[in-house]
Coordinates of C-alpha atoms and ligand atoms in Angstrom, one line a residue:
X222 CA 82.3 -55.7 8.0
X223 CA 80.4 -55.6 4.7
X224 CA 79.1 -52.4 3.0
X225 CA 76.0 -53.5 2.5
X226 CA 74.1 -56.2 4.6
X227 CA 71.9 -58.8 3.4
X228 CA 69.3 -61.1 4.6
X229 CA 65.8 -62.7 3.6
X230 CA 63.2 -62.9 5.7
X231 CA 60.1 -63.8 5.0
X232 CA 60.6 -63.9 1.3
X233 CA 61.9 -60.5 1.7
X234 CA 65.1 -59.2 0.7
X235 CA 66.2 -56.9 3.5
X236 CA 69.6 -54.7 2.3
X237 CA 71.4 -52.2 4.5
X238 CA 73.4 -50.1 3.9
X239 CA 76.3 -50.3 6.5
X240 CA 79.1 -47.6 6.5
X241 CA 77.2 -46.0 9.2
X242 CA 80.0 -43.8 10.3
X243 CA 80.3 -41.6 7.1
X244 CA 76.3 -41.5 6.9
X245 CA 76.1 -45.3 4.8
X246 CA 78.1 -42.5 1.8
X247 CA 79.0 -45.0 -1.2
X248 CA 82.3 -45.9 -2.4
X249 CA 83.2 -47.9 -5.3
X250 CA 82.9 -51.4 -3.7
X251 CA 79.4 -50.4 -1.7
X252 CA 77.9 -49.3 -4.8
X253 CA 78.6 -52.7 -6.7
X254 CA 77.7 -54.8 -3.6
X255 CA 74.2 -52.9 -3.8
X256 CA 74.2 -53.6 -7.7
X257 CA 74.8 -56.9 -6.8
X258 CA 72.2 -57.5 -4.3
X259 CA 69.3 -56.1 -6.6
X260 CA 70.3 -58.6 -9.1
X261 CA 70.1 -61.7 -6.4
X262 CA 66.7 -59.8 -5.9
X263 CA 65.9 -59.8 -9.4
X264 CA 67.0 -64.1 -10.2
X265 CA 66.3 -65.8 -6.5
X266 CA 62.7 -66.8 -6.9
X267 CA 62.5 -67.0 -3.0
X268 CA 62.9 -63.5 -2.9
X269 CA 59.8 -62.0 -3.6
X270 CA 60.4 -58.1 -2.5
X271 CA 63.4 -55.9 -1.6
X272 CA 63.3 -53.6 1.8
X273 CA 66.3 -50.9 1.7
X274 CA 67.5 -49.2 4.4
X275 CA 70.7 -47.9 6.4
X276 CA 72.3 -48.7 9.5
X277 CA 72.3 -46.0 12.0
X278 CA 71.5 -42.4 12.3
X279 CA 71.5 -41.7 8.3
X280 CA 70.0 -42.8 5.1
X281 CA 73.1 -42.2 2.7
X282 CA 74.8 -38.9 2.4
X283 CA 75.4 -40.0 -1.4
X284 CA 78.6 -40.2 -2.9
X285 CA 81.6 -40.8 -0.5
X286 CA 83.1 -37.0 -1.3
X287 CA 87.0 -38.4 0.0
X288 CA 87.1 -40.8 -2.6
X289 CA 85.3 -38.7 -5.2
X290 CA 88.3 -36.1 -4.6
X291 CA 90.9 -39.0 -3.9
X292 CA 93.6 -39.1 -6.9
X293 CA 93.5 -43.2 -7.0
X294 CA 89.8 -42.6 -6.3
X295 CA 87.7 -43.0 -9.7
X296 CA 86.9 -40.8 -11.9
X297 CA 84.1 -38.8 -11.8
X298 CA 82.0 -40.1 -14.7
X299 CA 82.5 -43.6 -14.0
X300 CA 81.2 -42.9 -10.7
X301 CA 78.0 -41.9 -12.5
X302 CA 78.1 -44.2 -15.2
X303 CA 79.3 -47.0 -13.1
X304 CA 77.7 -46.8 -9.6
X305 CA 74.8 -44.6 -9.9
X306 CA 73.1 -45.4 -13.5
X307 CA 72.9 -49.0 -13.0
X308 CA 72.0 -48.6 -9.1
X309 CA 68.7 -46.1 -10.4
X310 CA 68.4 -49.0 -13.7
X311 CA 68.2 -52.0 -11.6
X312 CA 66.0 -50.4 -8.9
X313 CA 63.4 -49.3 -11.5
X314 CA 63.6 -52.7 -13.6
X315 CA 63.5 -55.2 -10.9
X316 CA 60.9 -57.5 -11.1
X317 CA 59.6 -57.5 -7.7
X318 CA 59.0 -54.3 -5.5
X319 CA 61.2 -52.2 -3.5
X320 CA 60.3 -50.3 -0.1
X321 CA 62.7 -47.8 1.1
X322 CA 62.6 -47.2 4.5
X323 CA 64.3 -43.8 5.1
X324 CA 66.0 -44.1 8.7
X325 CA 67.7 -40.5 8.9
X326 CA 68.8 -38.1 6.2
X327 CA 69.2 -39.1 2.9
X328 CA 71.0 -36.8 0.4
X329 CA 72.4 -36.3 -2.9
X330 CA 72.4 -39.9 -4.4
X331 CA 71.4 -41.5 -1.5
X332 CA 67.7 -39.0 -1.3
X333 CA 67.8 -40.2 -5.3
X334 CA 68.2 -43.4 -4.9
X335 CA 65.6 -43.7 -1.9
X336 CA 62.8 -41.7 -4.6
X337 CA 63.9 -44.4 -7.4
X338 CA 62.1 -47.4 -5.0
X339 CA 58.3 -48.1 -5.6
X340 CA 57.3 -47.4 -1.8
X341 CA 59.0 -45.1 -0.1
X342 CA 58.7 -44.5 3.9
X343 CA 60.5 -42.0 5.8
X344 CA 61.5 -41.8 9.7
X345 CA 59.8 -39.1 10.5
X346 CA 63.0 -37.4 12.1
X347 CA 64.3 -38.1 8.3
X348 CA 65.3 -35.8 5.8
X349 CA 66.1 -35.2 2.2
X350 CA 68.9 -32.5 0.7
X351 CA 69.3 -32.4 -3.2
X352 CA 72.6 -31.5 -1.8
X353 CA 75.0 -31.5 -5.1
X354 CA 74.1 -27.4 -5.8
X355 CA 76.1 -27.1 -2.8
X356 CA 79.4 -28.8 -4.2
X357 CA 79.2 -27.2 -7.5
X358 CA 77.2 -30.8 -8.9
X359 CA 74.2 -31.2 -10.9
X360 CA 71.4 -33.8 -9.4
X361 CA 72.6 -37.4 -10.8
X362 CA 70.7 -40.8 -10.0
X363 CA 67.7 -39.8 -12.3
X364 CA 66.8 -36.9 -9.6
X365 CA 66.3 -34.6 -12.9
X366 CA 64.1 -37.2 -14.5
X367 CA 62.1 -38.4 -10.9
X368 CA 61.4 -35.5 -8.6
X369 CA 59.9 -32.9 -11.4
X370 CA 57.6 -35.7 -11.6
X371 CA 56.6 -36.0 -8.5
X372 CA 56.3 -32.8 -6.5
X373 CA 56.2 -30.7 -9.6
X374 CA 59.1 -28.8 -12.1
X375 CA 58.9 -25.7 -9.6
X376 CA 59.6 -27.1 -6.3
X377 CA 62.2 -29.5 -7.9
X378 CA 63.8 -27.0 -9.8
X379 CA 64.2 -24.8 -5.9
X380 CA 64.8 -27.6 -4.1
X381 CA 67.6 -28.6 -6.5
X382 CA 69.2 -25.3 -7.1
X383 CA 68.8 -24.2 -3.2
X384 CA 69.6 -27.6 -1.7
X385 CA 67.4 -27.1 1.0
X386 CA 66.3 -29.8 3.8
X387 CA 63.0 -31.3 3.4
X388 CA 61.9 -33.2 6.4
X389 CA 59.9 -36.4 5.9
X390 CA 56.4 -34.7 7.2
X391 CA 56.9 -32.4 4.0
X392 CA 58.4 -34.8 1.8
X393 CA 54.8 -36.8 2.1
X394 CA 52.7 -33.5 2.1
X395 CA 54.1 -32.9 -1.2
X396 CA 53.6 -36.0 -2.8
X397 CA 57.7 -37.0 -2.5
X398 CA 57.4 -40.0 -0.4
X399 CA 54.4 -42.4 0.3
X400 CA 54.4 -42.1 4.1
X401 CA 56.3 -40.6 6.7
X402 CA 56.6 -42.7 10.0
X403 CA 57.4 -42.9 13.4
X404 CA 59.0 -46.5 13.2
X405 CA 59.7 -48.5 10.5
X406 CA 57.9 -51.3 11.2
X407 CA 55.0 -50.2 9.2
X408 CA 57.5 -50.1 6.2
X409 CA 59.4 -53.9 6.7
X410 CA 55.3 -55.0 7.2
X411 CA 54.5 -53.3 4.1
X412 CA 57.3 -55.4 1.9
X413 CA 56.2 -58.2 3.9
X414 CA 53.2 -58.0 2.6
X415 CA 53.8 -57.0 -0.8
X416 CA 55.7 -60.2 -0.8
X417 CA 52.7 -62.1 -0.5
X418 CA 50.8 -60.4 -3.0
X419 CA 50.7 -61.4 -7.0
X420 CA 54.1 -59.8 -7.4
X421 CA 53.9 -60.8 -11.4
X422 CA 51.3 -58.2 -11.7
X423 CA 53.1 -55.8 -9.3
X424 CA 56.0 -56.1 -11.8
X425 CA 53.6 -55.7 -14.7
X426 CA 52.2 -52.4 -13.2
X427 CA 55.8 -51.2 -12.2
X428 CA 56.3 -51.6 -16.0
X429 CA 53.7 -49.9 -16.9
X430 CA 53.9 -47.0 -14.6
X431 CA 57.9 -46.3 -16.1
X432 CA 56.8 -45.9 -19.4
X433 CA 54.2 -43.8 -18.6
X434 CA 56.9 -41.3 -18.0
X435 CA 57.5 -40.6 -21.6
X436 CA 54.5 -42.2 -23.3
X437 CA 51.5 -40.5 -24.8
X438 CA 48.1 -41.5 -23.9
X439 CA 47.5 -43.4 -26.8
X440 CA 51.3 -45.5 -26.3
X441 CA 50.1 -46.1 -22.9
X442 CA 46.7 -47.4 -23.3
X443 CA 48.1 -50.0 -26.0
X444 CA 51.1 -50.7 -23.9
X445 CA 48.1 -51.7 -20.8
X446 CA 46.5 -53.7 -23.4
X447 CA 49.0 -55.7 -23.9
X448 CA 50.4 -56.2 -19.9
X449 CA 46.9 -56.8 -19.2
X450 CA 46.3 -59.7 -21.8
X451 CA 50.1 -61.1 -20.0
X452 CA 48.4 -60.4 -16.6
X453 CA 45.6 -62.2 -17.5
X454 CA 47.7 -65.4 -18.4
X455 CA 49.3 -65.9 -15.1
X456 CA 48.5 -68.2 -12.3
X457 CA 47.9 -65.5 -10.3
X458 CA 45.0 -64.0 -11.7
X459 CA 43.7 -67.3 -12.1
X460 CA 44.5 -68.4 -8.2
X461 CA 43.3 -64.7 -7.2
X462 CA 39.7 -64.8 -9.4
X463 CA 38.7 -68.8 -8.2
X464 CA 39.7 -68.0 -4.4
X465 CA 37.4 -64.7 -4.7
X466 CA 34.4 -66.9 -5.8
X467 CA 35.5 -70.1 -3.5
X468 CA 35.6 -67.6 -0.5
X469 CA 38.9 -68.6 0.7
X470 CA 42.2 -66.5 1.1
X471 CA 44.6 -66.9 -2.1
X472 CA 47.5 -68.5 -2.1
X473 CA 50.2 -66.5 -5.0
X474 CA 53.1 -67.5 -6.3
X475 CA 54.4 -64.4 -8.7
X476 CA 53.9 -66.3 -11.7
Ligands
LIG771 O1 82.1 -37.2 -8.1 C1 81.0 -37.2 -7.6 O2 80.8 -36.9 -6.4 C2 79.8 -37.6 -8.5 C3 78.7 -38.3 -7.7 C4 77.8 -37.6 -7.1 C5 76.7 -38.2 -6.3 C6 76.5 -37.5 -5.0 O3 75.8 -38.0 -4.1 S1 77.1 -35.9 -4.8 C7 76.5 -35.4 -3.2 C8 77.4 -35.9 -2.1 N1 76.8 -35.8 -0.8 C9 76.8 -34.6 -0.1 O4 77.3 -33.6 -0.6 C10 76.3 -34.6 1.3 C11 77.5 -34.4 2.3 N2 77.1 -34.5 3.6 C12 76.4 -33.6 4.3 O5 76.0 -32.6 3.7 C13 76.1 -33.8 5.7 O6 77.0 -34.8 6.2 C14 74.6 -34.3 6.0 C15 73.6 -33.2 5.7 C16 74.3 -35.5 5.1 C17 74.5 -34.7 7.5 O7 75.0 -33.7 8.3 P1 75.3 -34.0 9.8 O8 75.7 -32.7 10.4 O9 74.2 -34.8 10.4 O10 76.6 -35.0 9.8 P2 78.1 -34.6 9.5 O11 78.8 -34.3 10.8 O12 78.2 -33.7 8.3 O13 78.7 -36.1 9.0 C18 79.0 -37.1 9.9 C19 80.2 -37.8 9.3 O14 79.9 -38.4 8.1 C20 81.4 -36.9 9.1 O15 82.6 -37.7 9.3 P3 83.5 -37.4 10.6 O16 83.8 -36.0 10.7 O17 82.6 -37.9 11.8 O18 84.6 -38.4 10.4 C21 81.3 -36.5 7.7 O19 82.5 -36.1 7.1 C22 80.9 -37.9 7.1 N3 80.1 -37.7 5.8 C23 78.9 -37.2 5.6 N4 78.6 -37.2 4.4 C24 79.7 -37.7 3.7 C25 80.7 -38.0 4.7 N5 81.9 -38.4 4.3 C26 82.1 -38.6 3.0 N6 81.2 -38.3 2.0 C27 80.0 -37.8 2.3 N7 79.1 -37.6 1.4

């Protein structure tokens, strides 16, 4: 059975995560099978959004801590550099947008990599642990960079040094997630529909929205100038504007 399952549906990439008995944890192979997948994401034009999730009761308890320890294992900074960096790279520079839908806990890389997708839903018997403080690890898969902005340097900064649980009703009350859930239908619907949507200008705003990170005002109101102008020139915008004023429903192709 493969690490990670994949399927389209609907112009939807659907990928699972699929070692299910050691909480969907990655080893080597599972984390390049999920690199691979986002980059069939990234080229198939079919596929017009990406819905993550795992097969059965968890998330992804992160790294696979037997073969982080294991002598033949790999070492631990290719495990960063080579499974995790491009994993949190590919997620945040994929043209098309990603839902996560959180099934059960999700911890150390795996709550990361879950906060690294553009729409994130959560079970709401889900949870999140920043759960490296408690194996003598710093937070890896851009959790340093990503969670400070989003709930705010303090609570990251406790929730990364105490490694507490955060259950999915909290993770939304403070801003960490979009939505917490009581079946994930509402999530595959949600990159179903996405799917549909002018996923050019999605991609545009996802753009946008990374380098906000680290822009100043100034940087960013050029940098909209300019995406806008691109946005502008698509068929999109064109197909979206003349259905508004024909008063029909649009038909969009992500170009
Ligand atoms: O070198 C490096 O590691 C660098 C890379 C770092 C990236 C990281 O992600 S570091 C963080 C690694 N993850 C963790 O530290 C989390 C470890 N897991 C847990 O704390 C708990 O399993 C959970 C809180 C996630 C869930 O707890 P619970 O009680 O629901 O389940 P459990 O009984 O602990 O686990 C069920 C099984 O999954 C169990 O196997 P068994 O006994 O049934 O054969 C357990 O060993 C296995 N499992 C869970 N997490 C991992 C794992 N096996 C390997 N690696 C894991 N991360």
């Amino acid at each position: 059975m493969s690490d990670i399952l994949s399927r389209i549906e609907d112009n939807v990439l659907i990928i699972t995560l699929n070692r299910a008995d050691k909480l969907n944890s990655f080893v080597r192979p599972m984390a390049f099978a999920l690199q691979e997948a986002l980059d069939e994401a990234n080229y198939n034009p079919e596929i017009r959004a990406v819905y993550l999730t795992g097969e059965g009761r968890a998330f992804c308890a992160g790294q696979d801590l037997a073969e982080a320890i294991s002598k033949e294992g790999p070492e631990l900074e290719n495990i960063v550099k080579e499974h995790y960096n491009p994993i949190i790279e590919k997620l945040r520079n994929l043209k098309k947008p990603v839902v996560c839908g959180v099934n059960g806990v999700a911890a150390g890389a795996g709550a990361n990599i879950a906060l690294a997708c553009d729409v994130v839903f959560a079970l709401n018997k889900a949870s999140f642990i920043q759960a490296f403080s408690k194996i003598g690890l710093i937070p890896d898969s851009g959790g340093t960079f990503t969670l400070p902005r989003l709930i705010g340097f303090q609570r990251a900064s406790a929730l990364m040094m105490l490694g507490d649980k955060i259950s999915a009703d909290e993770a939304q009350q403070i801003g960490m997630i979009y939505k917490s859930v009581e079946g994930l239908d509402e999530a595959l619907n949600t990159a179903k529909k996405l799917a549909k949507m002018p996923t050019k200008g999605l991609w545009l705003t996802k753009k946008a929205l990374n380098e906000s990170m680290t822009n100043t005002l100034t940087d960013q109101l050029n940098l909209e100038e300019k995406l806008q102008t691109e946005a502008g020139k698509s068929f999109d915008y064109n197909e979206g504007v003349n259905a508004f004023l024909d008063k029909r429903k649009p038909i969009f192709k992500g170009e």
